[in-house]
mmCIF file of C-alpha atoms in Angstrom:
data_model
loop_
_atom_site.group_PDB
_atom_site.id
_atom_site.type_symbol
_atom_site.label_atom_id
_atom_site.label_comp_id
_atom_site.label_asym_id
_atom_site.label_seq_id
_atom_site.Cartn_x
_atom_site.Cartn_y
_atom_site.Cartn_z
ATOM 1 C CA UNK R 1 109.073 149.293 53.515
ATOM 2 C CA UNK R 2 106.210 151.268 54.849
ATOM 3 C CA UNK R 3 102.185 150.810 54.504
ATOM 4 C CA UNK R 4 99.448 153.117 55.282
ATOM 5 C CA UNK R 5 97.185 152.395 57.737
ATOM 6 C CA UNK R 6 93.537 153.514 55.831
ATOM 7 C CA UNK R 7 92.321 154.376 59.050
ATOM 8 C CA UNK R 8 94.686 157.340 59.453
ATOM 9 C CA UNK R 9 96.213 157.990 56.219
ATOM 10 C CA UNK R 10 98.864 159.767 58.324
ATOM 11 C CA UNK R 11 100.174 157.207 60.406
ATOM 12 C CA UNK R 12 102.465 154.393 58.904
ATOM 13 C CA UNK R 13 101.967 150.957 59.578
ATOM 14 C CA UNK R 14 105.421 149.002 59.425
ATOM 15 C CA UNK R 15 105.376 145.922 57.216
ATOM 16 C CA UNK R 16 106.346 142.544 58.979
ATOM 17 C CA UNK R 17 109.798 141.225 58.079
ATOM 18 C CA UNK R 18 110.353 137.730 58.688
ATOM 19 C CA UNK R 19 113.615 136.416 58.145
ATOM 20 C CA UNK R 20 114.599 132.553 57.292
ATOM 21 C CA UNK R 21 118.671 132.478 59.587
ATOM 22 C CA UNK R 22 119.418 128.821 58.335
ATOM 23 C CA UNK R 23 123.162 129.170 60.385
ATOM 24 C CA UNK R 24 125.365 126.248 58.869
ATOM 25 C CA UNK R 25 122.907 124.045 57.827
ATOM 26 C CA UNK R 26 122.050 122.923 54.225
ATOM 27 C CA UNK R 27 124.222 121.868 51.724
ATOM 28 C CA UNK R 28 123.935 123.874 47.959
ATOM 29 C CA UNK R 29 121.459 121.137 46.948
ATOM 30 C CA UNK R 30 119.467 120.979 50.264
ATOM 31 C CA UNK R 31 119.344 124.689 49.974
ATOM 32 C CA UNK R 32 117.729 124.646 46.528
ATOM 33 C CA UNK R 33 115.487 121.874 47.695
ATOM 34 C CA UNK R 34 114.081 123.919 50.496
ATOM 35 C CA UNK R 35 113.523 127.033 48.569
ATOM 36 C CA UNK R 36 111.569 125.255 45.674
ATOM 37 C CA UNK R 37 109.650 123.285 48.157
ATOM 38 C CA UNK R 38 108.094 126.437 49.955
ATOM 39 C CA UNK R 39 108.697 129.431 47.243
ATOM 40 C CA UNK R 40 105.140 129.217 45.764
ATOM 41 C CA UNK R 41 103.328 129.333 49.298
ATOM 42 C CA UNK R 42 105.745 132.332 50.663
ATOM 43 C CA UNK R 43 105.085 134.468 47.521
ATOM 44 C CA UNK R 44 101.237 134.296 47.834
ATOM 45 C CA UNK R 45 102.230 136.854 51.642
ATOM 46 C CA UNK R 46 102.432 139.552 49.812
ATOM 47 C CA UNK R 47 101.408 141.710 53.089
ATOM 48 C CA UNK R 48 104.965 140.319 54.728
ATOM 49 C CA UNK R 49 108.708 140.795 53.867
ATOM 50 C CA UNK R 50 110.304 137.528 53.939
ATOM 51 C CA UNK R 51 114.123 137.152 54.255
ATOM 52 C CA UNK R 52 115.700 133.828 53.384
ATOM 53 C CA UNK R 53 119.086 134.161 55.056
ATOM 54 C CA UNK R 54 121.042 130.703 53.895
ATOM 55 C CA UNK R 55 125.350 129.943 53.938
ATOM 56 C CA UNK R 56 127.427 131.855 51.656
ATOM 57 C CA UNK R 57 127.930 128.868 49.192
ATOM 58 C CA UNK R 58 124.096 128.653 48.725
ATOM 59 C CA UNK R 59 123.379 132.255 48.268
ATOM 60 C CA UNK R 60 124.436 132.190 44.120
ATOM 61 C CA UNK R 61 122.270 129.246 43.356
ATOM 62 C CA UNK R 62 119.020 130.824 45.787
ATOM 63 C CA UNK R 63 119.101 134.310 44.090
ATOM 64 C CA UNK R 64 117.996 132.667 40.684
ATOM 65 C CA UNK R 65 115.428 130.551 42.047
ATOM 66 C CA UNK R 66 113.860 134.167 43.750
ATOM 67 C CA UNK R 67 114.844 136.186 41.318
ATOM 68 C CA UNK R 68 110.979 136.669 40.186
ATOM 69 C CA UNK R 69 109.405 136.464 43.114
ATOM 70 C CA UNK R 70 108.839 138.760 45.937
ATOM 71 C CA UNK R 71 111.068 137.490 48.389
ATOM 72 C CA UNK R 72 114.915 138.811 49.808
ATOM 73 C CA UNK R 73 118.239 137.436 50.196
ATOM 74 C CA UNK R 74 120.270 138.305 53.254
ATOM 75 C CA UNK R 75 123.836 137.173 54.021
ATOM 76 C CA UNK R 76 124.230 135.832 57.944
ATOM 77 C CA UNK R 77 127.362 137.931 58.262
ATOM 78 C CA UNK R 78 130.307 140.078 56.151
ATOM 79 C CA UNK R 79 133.916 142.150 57.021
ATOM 80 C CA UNK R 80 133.894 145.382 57.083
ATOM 81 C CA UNK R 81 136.192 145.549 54.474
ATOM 82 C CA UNK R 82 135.819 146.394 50.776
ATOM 83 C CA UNK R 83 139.049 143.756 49.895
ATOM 84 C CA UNK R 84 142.066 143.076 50.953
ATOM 85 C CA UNK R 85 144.107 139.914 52.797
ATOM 86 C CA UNK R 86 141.471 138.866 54.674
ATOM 87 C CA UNK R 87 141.474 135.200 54.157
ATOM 88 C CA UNK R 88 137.748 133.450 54.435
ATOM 89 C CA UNK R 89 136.123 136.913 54.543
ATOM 90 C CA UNK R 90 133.665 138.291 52.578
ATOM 91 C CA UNK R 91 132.389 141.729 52.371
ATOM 92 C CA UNK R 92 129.596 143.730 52.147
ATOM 93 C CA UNK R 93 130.851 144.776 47.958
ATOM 94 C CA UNK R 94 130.317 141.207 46.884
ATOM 95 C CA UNK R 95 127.419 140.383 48.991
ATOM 96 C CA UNK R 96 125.365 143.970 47.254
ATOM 97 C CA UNK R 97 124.879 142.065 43.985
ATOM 98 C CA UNK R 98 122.684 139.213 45.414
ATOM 99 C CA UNK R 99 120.875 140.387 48.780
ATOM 100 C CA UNK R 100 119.498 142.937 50.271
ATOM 101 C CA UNK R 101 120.109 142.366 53.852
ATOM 102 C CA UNK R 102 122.887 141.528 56.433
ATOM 103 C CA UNK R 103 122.487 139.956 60.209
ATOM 104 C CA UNK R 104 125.309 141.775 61.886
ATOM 105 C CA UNK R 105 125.866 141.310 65.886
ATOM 106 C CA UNK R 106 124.691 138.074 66.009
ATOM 107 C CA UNK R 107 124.874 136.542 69.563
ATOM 108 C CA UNK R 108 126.939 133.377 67.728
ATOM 109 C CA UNK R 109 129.233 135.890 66.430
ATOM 110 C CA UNK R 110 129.365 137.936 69.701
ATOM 111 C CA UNK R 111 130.251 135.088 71.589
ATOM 112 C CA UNK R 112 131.794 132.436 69.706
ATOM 113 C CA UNK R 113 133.961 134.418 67.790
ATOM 114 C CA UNK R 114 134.307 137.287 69.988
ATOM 115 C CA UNK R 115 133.170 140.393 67.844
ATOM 116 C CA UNK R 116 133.589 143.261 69.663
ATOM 117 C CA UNK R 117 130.478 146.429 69.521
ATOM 118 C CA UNK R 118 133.357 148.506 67.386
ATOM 119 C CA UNK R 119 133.311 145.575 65.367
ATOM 120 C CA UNK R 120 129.816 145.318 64.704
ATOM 121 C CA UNK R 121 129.822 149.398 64.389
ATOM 122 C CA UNK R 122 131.918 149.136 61.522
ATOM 123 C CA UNK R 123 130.262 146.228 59.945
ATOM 124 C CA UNK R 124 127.285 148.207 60.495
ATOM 125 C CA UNK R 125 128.661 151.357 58.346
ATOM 126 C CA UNK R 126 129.725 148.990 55.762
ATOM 127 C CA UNK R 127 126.704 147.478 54.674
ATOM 128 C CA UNK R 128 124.772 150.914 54.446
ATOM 129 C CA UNK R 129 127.552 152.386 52.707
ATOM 130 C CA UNK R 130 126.979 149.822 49.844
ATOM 131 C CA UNK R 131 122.963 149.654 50.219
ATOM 132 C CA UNK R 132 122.991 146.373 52.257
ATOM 133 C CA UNK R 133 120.302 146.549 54.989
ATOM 134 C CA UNK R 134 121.924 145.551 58.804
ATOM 135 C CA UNK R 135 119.677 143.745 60.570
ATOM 136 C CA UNK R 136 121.513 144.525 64.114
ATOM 137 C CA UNK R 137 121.072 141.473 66.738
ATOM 138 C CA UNK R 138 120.769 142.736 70.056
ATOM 139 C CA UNK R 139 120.463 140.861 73.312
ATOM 140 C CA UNK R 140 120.992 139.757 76.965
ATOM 141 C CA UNK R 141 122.244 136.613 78.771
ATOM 142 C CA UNK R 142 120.705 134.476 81.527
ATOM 143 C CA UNK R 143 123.141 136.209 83.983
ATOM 144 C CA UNK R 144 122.393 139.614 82.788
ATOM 145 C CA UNK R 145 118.549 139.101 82.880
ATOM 146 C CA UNK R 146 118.362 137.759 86.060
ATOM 147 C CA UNK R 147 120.909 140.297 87.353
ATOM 148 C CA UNK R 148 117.902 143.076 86.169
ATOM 149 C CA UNK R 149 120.491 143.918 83.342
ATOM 150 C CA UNK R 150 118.552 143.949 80.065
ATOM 151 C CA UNK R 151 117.892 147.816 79.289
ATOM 152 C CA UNK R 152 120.869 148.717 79.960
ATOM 153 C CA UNK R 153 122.970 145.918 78.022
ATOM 154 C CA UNK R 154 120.659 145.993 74.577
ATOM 155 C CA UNK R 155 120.665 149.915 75.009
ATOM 156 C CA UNK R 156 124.712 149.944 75.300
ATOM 157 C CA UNK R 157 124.933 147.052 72.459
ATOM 158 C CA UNK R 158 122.156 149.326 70.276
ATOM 159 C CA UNK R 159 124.059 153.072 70.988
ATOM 160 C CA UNK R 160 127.622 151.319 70.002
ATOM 161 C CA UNK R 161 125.912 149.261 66.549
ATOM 162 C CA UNK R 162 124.819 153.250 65.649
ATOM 163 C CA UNK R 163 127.672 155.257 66.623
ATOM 164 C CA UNK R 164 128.110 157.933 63.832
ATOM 165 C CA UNK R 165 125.459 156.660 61.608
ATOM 166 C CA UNK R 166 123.496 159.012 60.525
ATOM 167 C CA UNK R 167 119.608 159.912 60.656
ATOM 168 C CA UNK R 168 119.043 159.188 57.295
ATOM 169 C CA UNK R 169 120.518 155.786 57.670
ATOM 170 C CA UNK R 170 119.350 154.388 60.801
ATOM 171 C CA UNK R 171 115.812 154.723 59.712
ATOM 172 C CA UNK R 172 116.340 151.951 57.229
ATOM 173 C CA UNK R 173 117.792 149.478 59.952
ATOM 174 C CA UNK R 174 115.921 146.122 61.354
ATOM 175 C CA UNK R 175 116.589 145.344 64.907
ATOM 176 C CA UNK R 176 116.388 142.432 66.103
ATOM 177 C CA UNK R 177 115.849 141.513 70.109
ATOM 178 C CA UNK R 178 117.160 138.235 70.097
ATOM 179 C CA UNK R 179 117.952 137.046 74.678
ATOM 180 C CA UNK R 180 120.636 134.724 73.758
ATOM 181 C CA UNK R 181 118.987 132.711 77.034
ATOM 182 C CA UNK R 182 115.979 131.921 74.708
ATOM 183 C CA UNK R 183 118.120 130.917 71.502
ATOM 184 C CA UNK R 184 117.605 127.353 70.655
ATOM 185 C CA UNK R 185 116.559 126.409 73.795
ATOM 186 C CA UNK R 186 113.018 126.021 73.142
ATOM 187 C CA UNK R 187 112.403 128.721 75.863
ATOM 188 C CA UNK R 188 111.187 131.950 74.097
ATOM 189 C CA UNK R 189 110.772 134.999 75.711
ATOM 190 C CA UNK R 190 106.883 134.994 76.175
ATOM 191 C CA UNK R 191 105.226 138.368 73.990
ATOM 192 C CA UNK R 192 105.017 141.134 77.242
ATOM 193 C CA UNK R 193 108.910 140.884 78.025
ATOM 194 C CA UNK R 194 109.934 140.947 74.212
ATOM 195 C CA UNK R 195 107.074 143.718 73.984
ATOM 196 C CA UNK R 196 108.910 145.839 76.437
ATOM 197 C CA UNK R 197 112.327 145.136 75.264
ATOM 198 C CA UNK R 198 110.899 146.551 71.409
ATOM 199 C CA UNK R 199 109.737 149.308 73.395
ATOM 200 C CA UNK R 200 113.151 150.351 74.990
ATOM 201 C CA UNK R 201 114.556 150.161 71.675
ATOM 202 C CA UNK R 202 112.388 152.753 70.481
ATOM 203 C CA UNK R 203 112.876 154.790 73.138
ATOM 204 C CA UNK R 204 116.892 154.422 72.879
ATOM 205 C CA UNK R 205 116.388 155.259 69.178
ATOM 206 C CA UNK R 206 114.153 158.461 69.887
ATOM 207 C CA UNK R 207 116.903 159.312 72.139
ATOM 208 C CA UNK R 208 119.725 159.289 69.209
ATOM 209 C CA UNK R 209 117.485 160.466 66.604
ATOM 210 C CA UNK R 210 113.790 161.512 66.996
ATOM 211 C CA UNK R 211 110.124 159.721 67.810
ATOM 212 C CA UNK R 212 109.752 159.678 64.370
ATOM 213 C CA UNK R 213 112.316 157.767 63.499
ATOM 214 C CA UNK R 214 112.628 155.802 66.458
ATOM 215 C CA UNK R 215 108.819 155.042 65.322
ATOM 216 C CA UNK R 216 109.785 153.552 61.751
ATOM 217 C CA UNK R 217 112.251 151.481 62.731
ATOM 218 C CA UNK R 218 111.259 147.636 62.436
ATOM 219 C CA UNK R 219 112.405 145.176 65.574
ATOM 220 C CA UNK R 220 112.241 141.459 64.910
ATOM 221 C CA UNK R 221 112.275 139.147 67.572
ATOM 222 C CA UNK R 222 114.358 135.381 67.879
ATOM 223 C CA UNK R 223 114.559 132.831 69.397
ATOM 224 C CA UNK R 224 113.106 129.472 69.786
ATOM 225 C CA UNK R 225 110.258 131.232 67.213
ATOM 226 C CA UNK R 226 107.621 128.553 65.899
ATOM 227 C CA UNK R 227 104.565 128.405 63.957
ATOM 228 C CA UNK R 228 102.998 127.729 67.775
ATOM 229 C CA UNK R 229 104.157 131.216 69.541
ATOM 230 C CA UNK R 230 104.739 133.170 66.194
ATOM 231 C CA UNK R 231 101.152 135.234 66.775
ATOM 232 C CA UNK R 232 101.854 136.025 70.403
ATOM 233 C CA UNK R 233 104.748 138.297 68.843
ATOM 234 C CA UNK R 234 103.368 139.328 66.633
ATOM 235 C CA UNK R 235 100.177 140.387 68.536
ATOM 236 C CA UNK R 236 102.584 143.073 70.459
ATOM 237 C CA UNK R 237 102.635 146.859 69.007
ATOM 238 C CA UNK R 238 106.285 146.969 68.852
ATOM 239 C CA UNK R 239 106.915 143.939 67.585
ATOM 240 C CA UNK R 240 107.153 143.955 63.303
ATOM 241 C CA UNK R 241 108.589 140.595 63.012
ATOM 242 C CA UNK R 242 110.880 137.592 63.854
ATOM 243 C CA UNK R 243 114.780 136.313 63.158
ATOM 244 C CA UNK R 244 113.863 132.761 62.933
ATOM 245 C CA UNK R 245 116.166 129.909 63.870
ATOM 246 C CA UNK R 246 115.853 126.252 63.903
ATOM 247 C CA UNK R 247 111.834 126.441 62.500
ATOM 248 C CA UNK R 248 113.441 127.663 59.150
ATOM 249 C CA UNK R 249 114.807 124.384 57.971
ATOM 250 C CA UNK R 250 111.566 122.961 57.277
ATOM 251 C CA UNK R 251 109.257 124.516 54.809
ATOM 252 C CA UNK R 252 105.964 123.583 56.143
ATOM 253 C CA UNK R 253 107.044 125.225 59.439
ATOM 254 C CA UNK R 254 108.355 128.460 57.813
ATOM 255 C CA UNK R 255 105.679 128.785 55.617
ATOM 256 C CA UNK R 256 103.113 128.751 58.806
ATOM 257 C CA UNK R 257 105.470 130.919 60.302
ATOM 258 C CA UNK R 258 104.432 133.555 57.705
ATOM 259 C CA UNK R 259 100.762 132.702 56.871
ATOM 260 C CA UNK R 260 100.118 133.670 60.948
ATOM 261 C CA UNK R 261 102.107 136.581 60.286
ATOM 262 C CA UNK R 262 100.025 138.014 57.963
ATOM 263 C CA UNK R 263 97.026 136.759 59.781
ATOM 264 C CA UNK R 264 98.107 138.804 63.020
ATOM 265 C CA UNK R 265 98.752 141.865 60.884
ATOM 266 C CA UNK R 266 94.903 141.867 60.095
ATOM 267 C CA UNK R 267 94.177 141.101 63.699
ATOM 268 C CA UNK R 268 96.459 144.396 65.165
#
């Protein structure tokens, strides 16, 4: 997951992860559509991670279109369950043999369907304990922002997603700093205030680890992310990448998404 900077072999540069969140959208054969209409163009990154993150049903078909290529499968949610009666679940022990990644703490799933932080704690501890990587959406409302809130609601929501995970582990994590007041609402958080939301992370993470850890770790951010406003993230220090949304379902847009990715990575 790491590169070396050349210009001080002792200081790692974190590779950009940007990851494809289709929600529920795209039916099995839209799916495969999409993917072989962009796969050739997102290989040639090889500088970026990219994530496609698609519905369960479409997941089987995708991992043998990418299964030579470069590019990662993540699932946009599990149980924290191995098995069991748990009726229109699905858990982290079937999702290990096709991706690599998990979005847990989602603000859809935090609000819509009420998951709880020991929910997302658990789900959390699952997916490392069979080598899935958590990405871990954090994030504030309207109310909360405005109220002067933010810190101290993404530091709460980040200390209760690591709560007995260890060292070891939390060092592979993504985070991603996702306001749910900017998601879908074609209002992003400009590149300063998710720059110093990254940077409270870090400091939260220093805090229950170490700098040096709390220094690996990448943060994403989402929402409302476009081929327009992608660079202005990824022009920030802290910032290693992007959850994206809505500008996922069309290849051309996704595609720039990650060519000005790589392009800011040169430019940092």
């Amino acid at each position: 997951m790491l590169q070396i900077n050349r210009n001080n072999v002792n200081k790692p540069r974190r590779t950009p992860i940007i990851a494809a969140n289709w929600k529920m959208n795209k039916t099995v054969e839209e799916a495969l559509a999409l993917v072989d209409e962009m796969l050739d163009d997102l290989d040639a990154y090889e500088e970026v991670e990219t994530v496609l993150i698609p519905p369960f049903i479409a997941l089987y078909p995708v991992v043998e279109l990418v299964e030579d290529t470069q590019i990662k499968l993540g699932a946009q949610n599990m149980y924290h369950e191995e098995s069991g009666a748990f009726t229109g679940e699905v858990s982290a022990l079937m999702l290990r043999e096709m991706c690599d990644y998990v979005i847990v703490g989602h603000s859809e799933r935090r609000t819509l369907f009420h998951e709880t932080d020991a929910m997302i704690n658990l789900k959390v501890k699952a997916a490392l304990k069979h080598d899935l990587t958590p990405i871990i959406a954090l994030g504030e409302n309207l109310t909360q922002r405005e109220e002067g809130s933010t810190q101290n609601v993404v530091g709460n929501q980040l200390r209760a997603a690591l709560r007995e995970v260890s060292e070891a582990d939390a060092g592979s994590v993504v985070i991603a700093y996702e306001p749910l007041w900017a998601i879908g609402s074609g209002r992003p958080a400009n590149g300063e205030i998710a720059n110093g939301v990254a940077k409270y992370i870090r400091f939260v993470l220093a805090e229950l680890y170490n700098e040096r850890l709390a220094g690996l770790v990448r943060i994403q951010y989402g929402g409302s992310v476009t081929s327009a406003n992608i660079g202005e993230f990824m022009s920030q220090p802290e910032i290693d990448g992007a959850l994206v949304g809505g500008a996922s379902l069309k290849a051309a847009d996704f595609v720039r998404i990650v060519a000005r990715t790589q392009e800011a990575l040169h430019q940092k």
